[in-house]
CSV table of C-alpha atoms and ligand atoms in Angstrom, one decimal:
chain,number,residue,atom,x,y,z
A,1,MET,CA,-82.2,-0.6,-3.5
A,2,LEU,CA,-78.8,-0.8,-2.0
A,3,ASN,CA,-75.1,0.0,-2.6
A,4,MET,CA,-71.9,-0.6,-0.8
A,5,LYS,CA,-71.4,2.9,0.5
A,6,ASN,CA,-74.2,2.6,3.0
A,7,LEU,CA,-72.9,-0.4,5.0
A,8,ASN,CA,-71.4,0.2,8.4
A,9,LEU,CA,-69.8,-2.9,9.8
A,10,LYS,CA,-66.6,-2.8,11.7
A,11,ASP,CA,-64.3,-5.6,10.4
A,12,LYS,CA,-60.9,-6.3,12.0
A,13,SER,CA,-60.3,-9.6,10.2
A,14,ASP,CA,-59.4,-8.4,6.7
A,15,LYS,CA,-60.9,-11.6,5.4
A,16,LEU,CA,-64.3,-10.1,4.6
A,17,TYR,CA,-65.3,-9.4,0.9
A,18,TYR,CA,-68.2,-8.1,-0.9
A,19,ILE,CA,-69.1,-10.8,-3.4
A,20,GLY,CA,-71.1,-11.5,-6.5
A,21,GLY,CA,-73.9,-9.2,-7.6
A,22,ILE,CA,-73.1,-6.3,-5.5
A,23,VAL,CA,-69.5,-6.0,-6.9
A,24,ARG,CA,-70.9,-6.4,-10.4
A,25,ASP,CA,-73.5,-3.8,-9.8
A,26,GLU,CA,-71.1,-1.3,-8.4
A,27,ILE,CA,-68.8,-1.6,-11.4
A,28,LEU,CA,-71.9,-1.1,-13.6
A,29,GLY,CA,-72.9,1.9,-11.5
A,30,LYS,CA,-76.2,0.3,-10.6
A,31,GLU,CA,-78.0,-0.2,-7.3
A,32,SER,CA,-78.2,-3.8,-5.9
A,33,PHE,CA,-81.1,-5.8,-4.6
A,34,ASP,CA,-79.1,-7.4,-1.8
A,35,ILE,CA,-75.8,-7.2,0.0
A,36,ASP,CA,-73.7,-10.4,-0.1
A,37,LEU,CA,-70.5,-10.7,1.8
A,38,THR,CA,-68.2,-13.6,2.0
A,39,TYR,CA,-65.8,-14.4,4.8
A,40,VAL,CA,-62.6,-16.4,4.1
A,41,GLY,CA,-63.2,-18.9,6.9
A,42,ASN,CA,-66.3,-19.7,8.9
A,43,ALA,CA,-68.7,-16.9,8.6
A,44,ILE,CA,-71.0,-18.1,11.4
A,45,GLU,CA,-68.2,-18.0,14.0
A,46,TYR,CA,-67.1,-14.7,12.5
A,47,ALA,CA,-70.6,-13.2,12.9
A,48,LYS,CA,-70.9,-14.5,16.5
A,49,ASN,CA,-67.7,-12.7,17.4
A,50,CYS,CA,-68.8,-9.4,15.8
A,51,ASP,CA,-71.0,-6.9,17.6
A,52,ILE,CA,-73.9,-7.5,15.2
A,53,GLN,CA,-77.4,-8.9,15.5
A,54,ILE,CA,-77.7,-12.4,13.9
A,55,LEU,CA,-81.1,-13.0,12.2
A,56,LYS,CA,-80.7,-16.5,10.7
A,57,ILE,CA,-78.1,-19.2,10.5
A,58,ASN,CA,-77.8,-21.8,7.7
A,59,GLU,CA,-75.3,-24.3,9.2
A,60,PRO,CA,-74.9,-26.7,6.3
A,61,PHE,CA,-74.1,-23.9,3.8
A,62,GLY,CA,-72.1,-21.9,6.4
A,63,THR,CA,-74.2,-18.8,5.8
A,64,VAL,CA,-75.5,-16.2,8.3
A,65,ARG,CA,-77.9,-13.3,7.9
A,66,VAL,CA,-77.2,-10.3,10.1
A,67,LEU,CA,-78.6,-6.9,10.7
A,68,VAL,CA,-76.3,-3.9,10.1
A,69,ASP,CA,-77.7,-0.4,10.5
A,70,GLY,CA,-81.2,-1.8,10.0
A,71,LYS,CA,-80.1,-3.6,6.7
A,72,GLU,CA,-80.2,-7.4,6.2
A,73,VAL,CA,-76.8,-8.6,5.0
A,74,ASP,CA,-75.9,-12.2,4.1
A,75,ILE,CA,-72.4,-13.3,5.1
A,76,ALA,CA,-71.3,-16.6,3.5
A,77,SER,CA,-68.4,-18.7,4.5
A,78,THR,CA,-66.1,-19.4,1.5
A,79,ARG,CA,-67.1,-22.9,0.4
A,80,LYS,CA,-66.5,-25.6,-2.1
A,81,GLU,CA,-69.4,-27.5,-3.6
A,82,ILE,CA,-70.0,-30.5,-5.8
A,83,TYR,CA,-73.1,-31.4,-7.7
A,84,GLU,CA,-73.8,-35.0,-6.7
A,85,LYS,CA,-77.2,-34.8,-8.4
A,86,ALA,CA,-77.2,-32.6,-11.5
A,87,GLY,CA,-79.9,-30.0,-11.4
A,88,HIS,CA,-80.3,-30.1,-7.6
A,89,LEU,CA,-78.8,-28.2,-4.8
A,90,PRO,CA,-75.0,-28.9,-4.5
A,91,THR,CA,-73.3,-30.6,-1.6
A,92,VAL,CA,-70.9,-28.5,0.4
A,93,THR,CA,-67.5,-30.3,0.6
A,94,GLU,CA,-65.5,-27.7,2.4
A,95,ILE,CA,-66.2,-24.6,4.5
A,96,GLY,CA,-63.5,-22.0,4.8
A,97,CYS,CA,-61.7,-22.7,1.5
A,98,SER,CA,-59.7,-20.1,-0.4
A,99,LEU,CA,-61.5,-17.2,-2.0
A,100,LYS,CA,-60.5,-18.5,-5.4
A,101,ASP,CA,-62.1,-21.9,-4.8
A,102,ASP,CA,-65.2,-20.1,-3.6
A,103,VAL,CA,-65.6,-17.9,-6.7
A,104,LEU,CA,-65.0,-20.9,-9.0
A,105,ARG,CA,-68.3,-22.4,-7.9
A,106,ARG,CA,-70.3,-19.4,-9.1
A,107,ASP,CA,-72.4,-19.0,-12.2
A,108,PHE,CA,-70.8,-16.4,-14.5
A,109,THR,CA,-67.6,-14.4,-14.5
A,110,ILE,CA,-69.5,-11.1,-14.0
A,111,ASN,CA,-70.9,-12.6,-10.7
A,112,ALA,CA,-67.5,-14.0,-9.6
A,113,MET,CA,-65.7,-10.9,-8.4
A,114,ALA,CA,-64.9,-10.0,-4.9
A,115,LYS,CA,-64.1,-6.7,-3.3
A,116,ASN,CA,-62.1,-6.5,-0.1
A,117,TYR,CA,-64.3,-4.9,2.5
A,118,ASN,CA,-61.6,-2.9,4.1
A,119,THR,CA,-59.2,-2.1,1.3
A,120,GLY,CA,-61.6,-1.9,-1.6
A,121,GLU,CA,-59.3,-4.1,-3.8
A,122,VAL,CA,-61.3,-5.9,-6.5
A,123,ILE,CA,-60.3,-9.6,-6.8
A,124,ASP,CA,-61.1,-10.9,-10.3
A,125,TYR,CA,-59.9,-14.5,-10.8
A,126,THR,CA,-62.1,-15.3,-13.9
A,127,GLY,CA,-62.0,-12.2,-16.1
A,128,GLY,CA,-65.2,-10.7,-14.9
A,129,LEU,CA,-64.1,-7.1,-15.3
A,130,ASN,CA,-63.2,-7.7,-18.9
A,131,ASP,CA,-66.5,-9.4,-19.5
A,132,ILE,CA,-68.4,-6.5,-18.0
A,133,LYS,CA,-66.5,-4.1,-20.2
A,134,ASN,CA,-67.5,-6.3,-23.2
A,135,LYS,CA,-71.0,-6.8,-22.0
A,136,THR,CA,-70.5,-10.6,-22.0
A,137,ILE,CA,-72.0,-13.4,-20.0
A,138,ARG,CA,-69.7,-16.3,-19.7
A,139,VAL,CA,-69.8,-19.5,-17.6
A,140,LEU,CA,-66.8,-20.6,-15.6
A,141,HIS,CA,-66.7,-24.2,-16.9
A,142,ASP,CA,-68.2,-26.4,-19.5
A,143,LYS,CA,-70.4,-28.4,-17.1
A,144,SER,CA,-72.0,-25.3,-15.6
A,145,PHE,CA,-75.5,-25.7,-17.2
A,146,ILE,CA,-75.5,-29.5,-16.6
A,147,ASP,CA,-74.8,-28.9,-12.9
A,148,ASP,CA,-77.4,-26.2,-12.7
A,149,PRO,CA,-79.8,-25.5,-15.6
A,150,THR,CA,-81.3,-22.6,-13.7
A,151,ARG,CA,-78.2,-20.7,-14.8
A,152,ILE,CA,-79.7,-20.7,-18.3
A,153,ILE,CA,-82.5,-18.6,-17.1
A,154,ARG,CA,-80.2,-16.5,-14.9
A,155,ALA,CA,-78.1,-15.8,-18.1
A,156,LEU,CA,-81.3,-14.6,-19.8
A,157,LYS,CA,-82.2,-12.4,-16.8
A,158,PHE,CA,-78.8,-10.7,-16.7
A,159,SER,CA,-78.6,-10.4,-20.5
A,160,VAL,CA,-81.9,-8.5,-20.5
A,161,ARG,CA,-81.3,-6.5,-17.3
A,162,PHE,CA,-77.9,-5.2,-18.5
A,163,ASP,CA,-78.2,-5.6,-22.2
A,164,PHE,CA,-75.4,-8.2,-22.3
A,165,THR,CA,-74.9,-11.1,-24.7
A,166,LEU,CA,-73.8,-14.6,-24.2
A,167,ASP,CA,-70.2,-15.5,-25.1
A,168,LYS,CA,-70.2,-17.8,-28.1
A,169,HIS,CA,-68.9,-20.9,-26.3
A,170,THR,CA,-71.4,-20.3,-23.4
A,171,GLU,CA,-74.2,-20.1,-26.1
A,172,GLU,CA,-73.0,-23.4,-27.6
A,173,LEU,CA,-73.0,-25.0,-24.1
A,174,ARG,CA,-76.6,-23.8,-23.6
A,175,GLU,CA,-77.6,-25.1,-27.0
A,176,ASP,CA,-76.1,-28.5,-26.2
A,177,TYR,CA,-77.9,-28.7,-22.9
A,178,LEU,CA,-81.2,-27.7,-24.3
A,179,LYS,CA,-81.0,-30.5,-26.8
A,180,ASN,CA,-80.7,-33.0,-23.9
A,181,ILE,CA,-82.5,-31.6,-20.9
A,182,ASN,CA,-82.5,-33.6,-17.6
A,183,TYR,CA,-85.9,-32.8,-16.3
A,184,ASP,CA,-85.0,-34.2,-12.9
A,185,MET,CA,-84.2,-30.7,-11.6
A,186,SER,CA,-85.2,-28.3,-8.9
A,187,PHE,CA,-88.2,-26.5,-10.5
A,188,LYS,CA,-88.7,-24.3,-7.5
A,189,ARG,CA,-85.4,-22.5,-8.4
A,190,VAL,CA,-86.4,-22.5,-12.1
A,191,LYS,CA,-89.6,-20.8,-11.2
A,192,LYS,CA,-87.9,-18.2,-9.0
A,193,GLU,CA,-85.6,-17.2,-11.9
A,194,LEU,CA,-88.5,-17.2,-14.4
A,195,ILE,CA,-90.3,-14.7,-12.1
A,196,GLU,CA,-87.3,-12.5,-11.8
A,197,THR,CA,-86.7,-12.6,-15.6
A,198,PHE,CA,-90.2,-12.1,-16.9
A,199,ASN,CA,-91.4,-9.6,-14.3
A,200,LEU,CA,-88.9,-7.3,-16.1
A,201,ASN,CA,-91.6,-7.2,-18.8
A,202,SER,CA,-89.3,-7.7,-21.8
A,203,GLN,CA,-90.3,-8.9,-25.2
A,204,LYS,CA,-86.6,-9.4,-25.9
A,205,ALA,CA,-86.4,-11.9,-23.1
A,206,TYR,CA,-89.5,-13.7,-24.4
A,207,ASP,CA,-88.1,-13.8,-28.0
A,208,GLU,CA,-84.9,-15.3,-26.7
A,209,PHE,CA,-86.8,-17.7,-24.4
A,210,MET,CA,-88.9,-19.0,-27.3
A,211,ASP,CA,-86.5,-18.7,-30.3
A,212,LYS,CA,-83.6,-20.4,-28.5
A,213,ASN,CA,-85.7,-23.2,-27.0
A,214,ILE,CA,-85.0,-22.1,-23.4
A,215,TYR,CA,-88.7,-22.6,-22.8
A,216,LYS,CA,-88.1,-26.4,-23.1
A,217,LEU,CA,-86.8,-26.3,-19.6
A,218,VAL,CA,-90.4,-25.8,-18.5
A,219,THR,CA,-92.2,-28.1,-20.8
A,220,LYS,CA,-91.4,-30.9,-23.1
A,221,LYS,CA,-94.2,-29.9,-25.5
A,222,THR,CA,-93.4,-27.9,-28.6
A,223,VAL,CA,-94.8,-24.4,-28.5
A,224,ASN,CA,-95.1,-21.9,-31.3
A,225,LYS,CA,-94.3,-18.4,-30.4
A,226,PRO,CA,-97.4,-16.2,-30.6
A,227,THR,CA,-97.1,-13.1,-32.8
A,228,VAL,CA,-98.6,-10.6,-30.4
A,229,ASN,CA,-96.0,-8.2,-28.7
A,230,ILE,CA,-96.6,-9.1,-25.1
A,231,GLU,CA,-94.5,-6.3,-23.7
A,232,ASN,CA,-96.7,-3.6,-25.4
A,233,LEU,CA,-99.8,-5.4,-24.4
A,234,ILE,CA,-98.8,-5.5,-20.7
A,235,ASN,CA,-97.7,-1.9,-20.8
A,236,LYS,CA,-101.1,-0.9,-22.1
A,237,TYR,CA,-102.9,-2.6,-19.2
A,238,LYS,CA,-100.3,-2.3,-16.5
A,239,SER,CA,-102.5,-0.5,-14.0
A,240,GLU,CA,-104.9,-3.5,-14.1
A,241,ILE,CA,-102.3,-6.1,-13.5
A,242,ASN,CA,-100.6,-7.3,-10.3
A,243,PRO,CA,-96.9,-6.6,-11.1
A,244,LYS,CA,-96.1,-9.9,-9.4
A,245,ASN,CA,-98.1,-11.8,-12.1
A,246,ILE,CA,-96.4,-10.3,-15.2
A,247,TRP,CA,-94.2,-13.3,-15.6
A,248,LEU,CA,-97.3,-15.6,-15.8
A,249,ILE,CA,-98.6,-13.7,-18.8
A,250,TYR,CA,-95.3,-14.6,-20.6
A,251,VAL,CA,-94.7,-18.1,-19.3
A,252,GLY,CA,-98.4,-18.9,-19.2
A,253,THR,CA,-98.2,-18.9,-23.0
A,254,LEU,CA,-96.6,-22.4,-22.7
A,255,ILE,CA,-99.9,-23.6,-21.1
A,256,ASP,CA,-98.3,-26.7,-19.6
A,257,LEU,CA,-96.8,-25.4,-16.4
A,258,THR,CA,-97.3,-28.6,-14.4
A,259,ASN,CA,-93.6,-28.6,-13.4
A,260,LEU,CA,-93.9,-25.2,-11.7
A,261,GLU,CA,-95.5,-25.2,-8.4
A,262,LEU,CA,-98.1,-22.5,-8.9
A,263,THR,CA,-99.7,-20.5,-6.1
A,264,LYS,CA,-103.5,-20.6,-5.8
A,265,GLU,CA,-103.7,-17.1,-7.4
A,266,GLU,CA,-101.5,-18.2,-10.3
A,267,GLN,CA,-103.4,-21.4,-10.9
A,268,ASN,CA,-106.6,-19.4,-10.8
A,269,ILE,CA,-105.4,-17.2,-13.6
A,270,LEU,CA,-104.5,-20.2,-15.7
A,271,ASN,CA,-107.8,-21.9,-15.0
A,272,GLU,CA,-109.6,-18.7,-16.0
A,273,TYR,CA,-107.7,-18.6,-19.2
A,274,LYS,CA,-108.6,-22.3,-20.0
A,275,ASN,CA,-112.3,-21.5,-19.4
A,276,LEU,CA,-112.1,-18.5,-21.7
A,277,LYS,CA,-110.5,-20.7,-24.4
A,278,GLN,CA,-113.5,-23.1,-24.1
A,279,SER,CA,-116.1,-20.3,-24.2
A,280,THR,CA,-118.1,-19.3,-27.3
A,281,TYR,CA,-119.7,-15.9,-27.8
A,282,THR,CA,-121.6,-14.2,-30.6
A,283,SER,CA,-122.5,-10.8,-29.1
A,284,ASP,CA,-121.0,-8.1,-26.9
A,285,PHE,CA,-123.4,-9.2,-24.2
A,286,ASP,CA,-121.8,-12.7,-24.3
A,287,ILE,CA,-118.3,-11.3,-24.2
A,288,TYR,CA,-119.3,-9.0,-21.3
A,289,LYS,CA,-120.8,-11.9,-19.3
A,290,ILE,CA,-117.9,-14.2,-19.9
A,291,PHE,CA,-114.9,-11.8,-19.5
A,292,SER,CA,-116.3,-9.8,-16.6
A,293,ASP,CA,-115.5,-12.7,-14.2
A,294,CYS,CA,-111.9,-13.0,-15.3
A,295,THR,CA,-108.7,-11.3,-14.1
A,296,THR,CA,-106.9,-9.0,-16.6
A,297,GLU,CA,-104.0,-11.4,-16.6
A,298,ALA,CA,-106.2,-14.3,-17.9
A,299,ILE,CA,-107.8,-12.0,-20.5
A,300,LEU,CA,-104.3,-10.9,-21.7
A,301,LEU,CA,-103.3,-14.6,-22.1
A,302,TYR,CA,-106.4,-15.1,-24.1
A,303,ALA,CA,-105.6,-12.0,-26.2
A,304,ILE,CA,-102.1,-13.3,-26.9
A,305,LEU,CA,-103.1,-16.9,-27.7
A,306,ASP,CA,-106.6,-16.7,-29.1
A,307,ASP,CA,-108.6,-13.6,-29.8
A,308,GLU,CA,-106.7,-10.3,-29.4
A,309,LYS,CA,-109.5,-8.3,-31.0
A,310,ASN,CA,-112.3,-9.3,-28.7
A,311,ALA,CA,-110.2,-9.5,-25.6
A,312,THR,CA,-108.9,-5.9,-26.0
A,313,ARG,CA,-112.4,-4.8,-27.1
A,314,PHE,CA,-113.6,-6.0,-23.7
A,315,LEU,CA,-110.7,-4.3,-21.8
A,316,ASP,CA,-110.9,-1.0,-23.7
A,317,LYS,CA,-114.6,-0.5,-24.1
A,318,LEU,CA,-117.1,-3.1,-22.8
A,319,LYS,CA,-115.6,-3.4,-19.3
A,320,ARG,CA,-116.2,0.2,-18.6
A,321,ILE,CA,-119.9,0.0,-19.3
A,322,LYS,CA,-121.9,-0.5,-16.1
A,323,ILE,CA,-125.6,-0.1,-15.4
A,324,SER,CA,-126.2,2.4,-12.6
A,325,ILE,CA,-129.5,1.3,-11.1
A,326,GLY,CA,-129.7,-1.6,-8.6
A,327,GLY,CA,-132.3,-3.4,-6.5
A,328,GLU,CA,-133.0,-0.3,-4.5
A,329,GLU,CA,-134.1,1.7,-7.5
A,330,LEU,CA,-136.3,-1.2,-8.7
A,331,LYS,CA,-138.0,-1.3,-5.3
A,332,THR,CA,-138.7,2.5,-5.5
A,333,ILE,CA,-140.6,2.0,-8.7
A,334,GLY,CA,-142.7,-0.7,-7.0
A,335,ILE,CA,-141.1,-3.9,-8.2
A,336,LYS,CA,-140.8,-6.6,-5.5
A,337,PRO,CA,-137.4,-8.5,-5.3
A,338,SER,CA,-137.4,-11.7,-7.4
A,339,LYS,CA,-135.3,-13.7,-9.8
A,340,LYS,CA,-136.7,-11.3,-12.5
A,341,TYR,CA,-134.4,-8.6,-11.2
A,342,GLN,CA,-131.3,-10.2,-12.8
A,343,GLU,CA,-133.2,-10.6,-16.1
A,344,CYS,CA,-134.1,-7.0,-16.0
A,345,PHE,CA,-130.5,-5.9,-15.3
A,346,ASP,CA,-129.4,-8.1,-18.3
A,347,TYR,CA,-132.0,-6.5,-20.5
A,348,ILE,CA,-130.8,-3.0,-19.6
A,349,LEU,CA,-127.1,-4.1,-20.0
A,350,LYS,CA,-127.8,-5.3,-23.5
A,351,GLU,CA,-129.3,-2.0,-24.4
A,352,LYS,CA,-126.4,-0.1,-22.7
A,353,LEU,CA,-123.8,-2.1,-24.6
A,354,ASN,CA,-125.3,-0.9,-27.8
A,355,ASN,CA,-125.6,2.6,-26.5
A,356,PRO,CA,-123.3,3.4,-23.5
A,357,GLU,CA,-124.7,7.0,-23.2
A,358,ILE,CA,-128.0,5.7,-21.7
A,359,SER,CA,-128.7,7.8,-18.5
A,360,THR,CA,-130.0,6.6,-15.1
A,361,GLN,CA,-133.5,7.9,-16.0
A,362,GLU,CA,-133.5,6.0,-19.2
A,363,GLU,CA,-132.4,2.9,-17.4
A,364,LEU,CA,-135.4,3.3,-15.1
A,365,LYS,CA,-137.6,3.7,-18.1
A,366,LEU,CA,-136.2,0.5,-19.6
A,367,ALA,CA,-136.8,-1.3,-16.2
A,368,ARG,CA,-140.5,-0.2,-16.3
A,369,LEU,CA,-140.8,-1.3,-19.9
A,370,PHE,CA,-139.3,-4.7,-18.9
A,371,PHE,CA,-141.8,-5.2,-16.2
A,372,GLY,CA,-144.7,-3.9,-18.4
A,373,LEU,CA,-145.3,-0.8,-16.2
B,401,ATP,P1,-79.5,-10.1,-8.3
B,401,ATP,O1,-79.1,-8.7,-8.6
B,401,ATP,O2,-80.6,-10.5,-9.2
B,401,ATP,O3,-79.8,-10.3,-6.8
B,401,ATP,P2,-77.2,-11.6,-7.8
B,401,ATP,O4,-76.0,-11.8,-8.7
B,401,ATP,O5,-77.0,-10.8,-6.5
B,401,ATP,O6,-78.3,-10.9,-8.7
B,401,ATP,P3,-78.2,-13.8,-6.3
B,401,ATP,O7,-79.2,-14.7,-6.7
B,401,ATP,O8,-78.5,-12.9,-5.1
B,401,ATP,O9,-77.8,-13.0,-7.6
B,401,ATP,O10,-76.9,-14.6,-5.9
B,401,ATP,C1,-75.7,-14.0,-5.4
B,401,ATP,C2,-74.5,-14.6,-6.0
B,401,ATP,O11,-74.5,-16.0,-5.8
B,401,ATP,C3,-74.4,-14.4,-7.5
B,401,ATP,O12,-73.8,-13.2,-7.8
B,401,ATP,C4,-73.5,-15.6,-7.9
B,401,ATP,O13,-72.1,-15.3,-7.6
B,401,ATP,C5,-74.0,-16.7,-6.9
B,401,ATP,N1,-75.0,-17.5,-7.5
B,401,ATP,C6,-76.3,-17.3,-7.4
B,401,ATP,N2,-77.0,-18.3,-8.1
B,401,ATP,C7,-76.1,-19.1,-8.5
B,401,ATP,C8,-76.2,-20.3,-9.2
B,401,ATP,N3,-77.3,-20.9,-9.6
B,401,ATP,N4,-75.0,-21.0,-9.5
B,401,ATP,C9,-73.8,-20.4,-9.1
B,401,ATP,N5,-73.7,-19.3,-8.5
B,401,ATP,C10,-74.8,-18.6,-8.2
């Protein structure tokens, strides 16, 4: 995590500003995830003239990533943009515009403040300071969500992260957009925001996502909100979940994620869930056999959507039951390796699921019994 105090870059131009999230976070007294600077002019030329290491240049957007004191810092040129195709990346129309024009292309007032790098003066053209004071998320213009619907999820993310609420007019604009979604949008960015939002593991975010129809950005299908408290469930099994997948336990409840480009691991979790949904079981042994092959993430989805009682029974109790003898032990009691080994292990497992206290000696006894010895 980062804050402004630890950046050491010598600037002689006086045209350099901290911008966006880092200014917001400092006012809120919070650490930031990244350091964004904006230069009133061409940031790429500016960086080339500074005594700093350049890591990456994005010419069309006029941005440059540099290394300062071992930290990666993004410096953007002030720029104007237009949304030629709603829902997609904007087109840059001017690089080196005024600071005011630059902040007016941003998402919310709380993210549209700049702080002069040298003097520390905060420049607030849109009322961001006041909105921070009032814990309010407000768009900068009425077309904001039409231009970029990912902002709807960003608003959700910030509202949960800071415990802010949407300004009434912003909420109305969101409602209007969600009644008339243009699905021709960049889902890659939607996914990124969903991950950042739901990896915070917040039932509040999920309630808002479902109750206010924000989920419709992901799927056209109508989905009923499950009654299970997902946050509590995730907290209970946190140590068994990859933190990167928490979002999928929430968003996976929509089932239809065809718009989001899932990684192999993510797709695998969903497939496992779908297999669980199709499975039938009548005994603990069935549950053990079916659930043992699945990730905890898939089992939690199944708990939320289908059968919480048996899914959590597996995670809490059955999963921990293991037979302690293996092929080696069977060989030592004189049984030659064969397909029968597996049948024998299943036989012992069935007994052990009824009575988890069975000792290794008793397991060997059961093995002998199974082979008629
Ligand atoms: P975080 O703390 O999650 O990193 P951030 O505010 O720094 O939040 P970034 O995604 O790093 O968010 O974006 C940096 C800045 O760029 C934002 O503060 C905002 O001013 C602007 N921005 C980001 N995404 C958008 C968007 N979709 N539309 C308009 N402006 C945006």
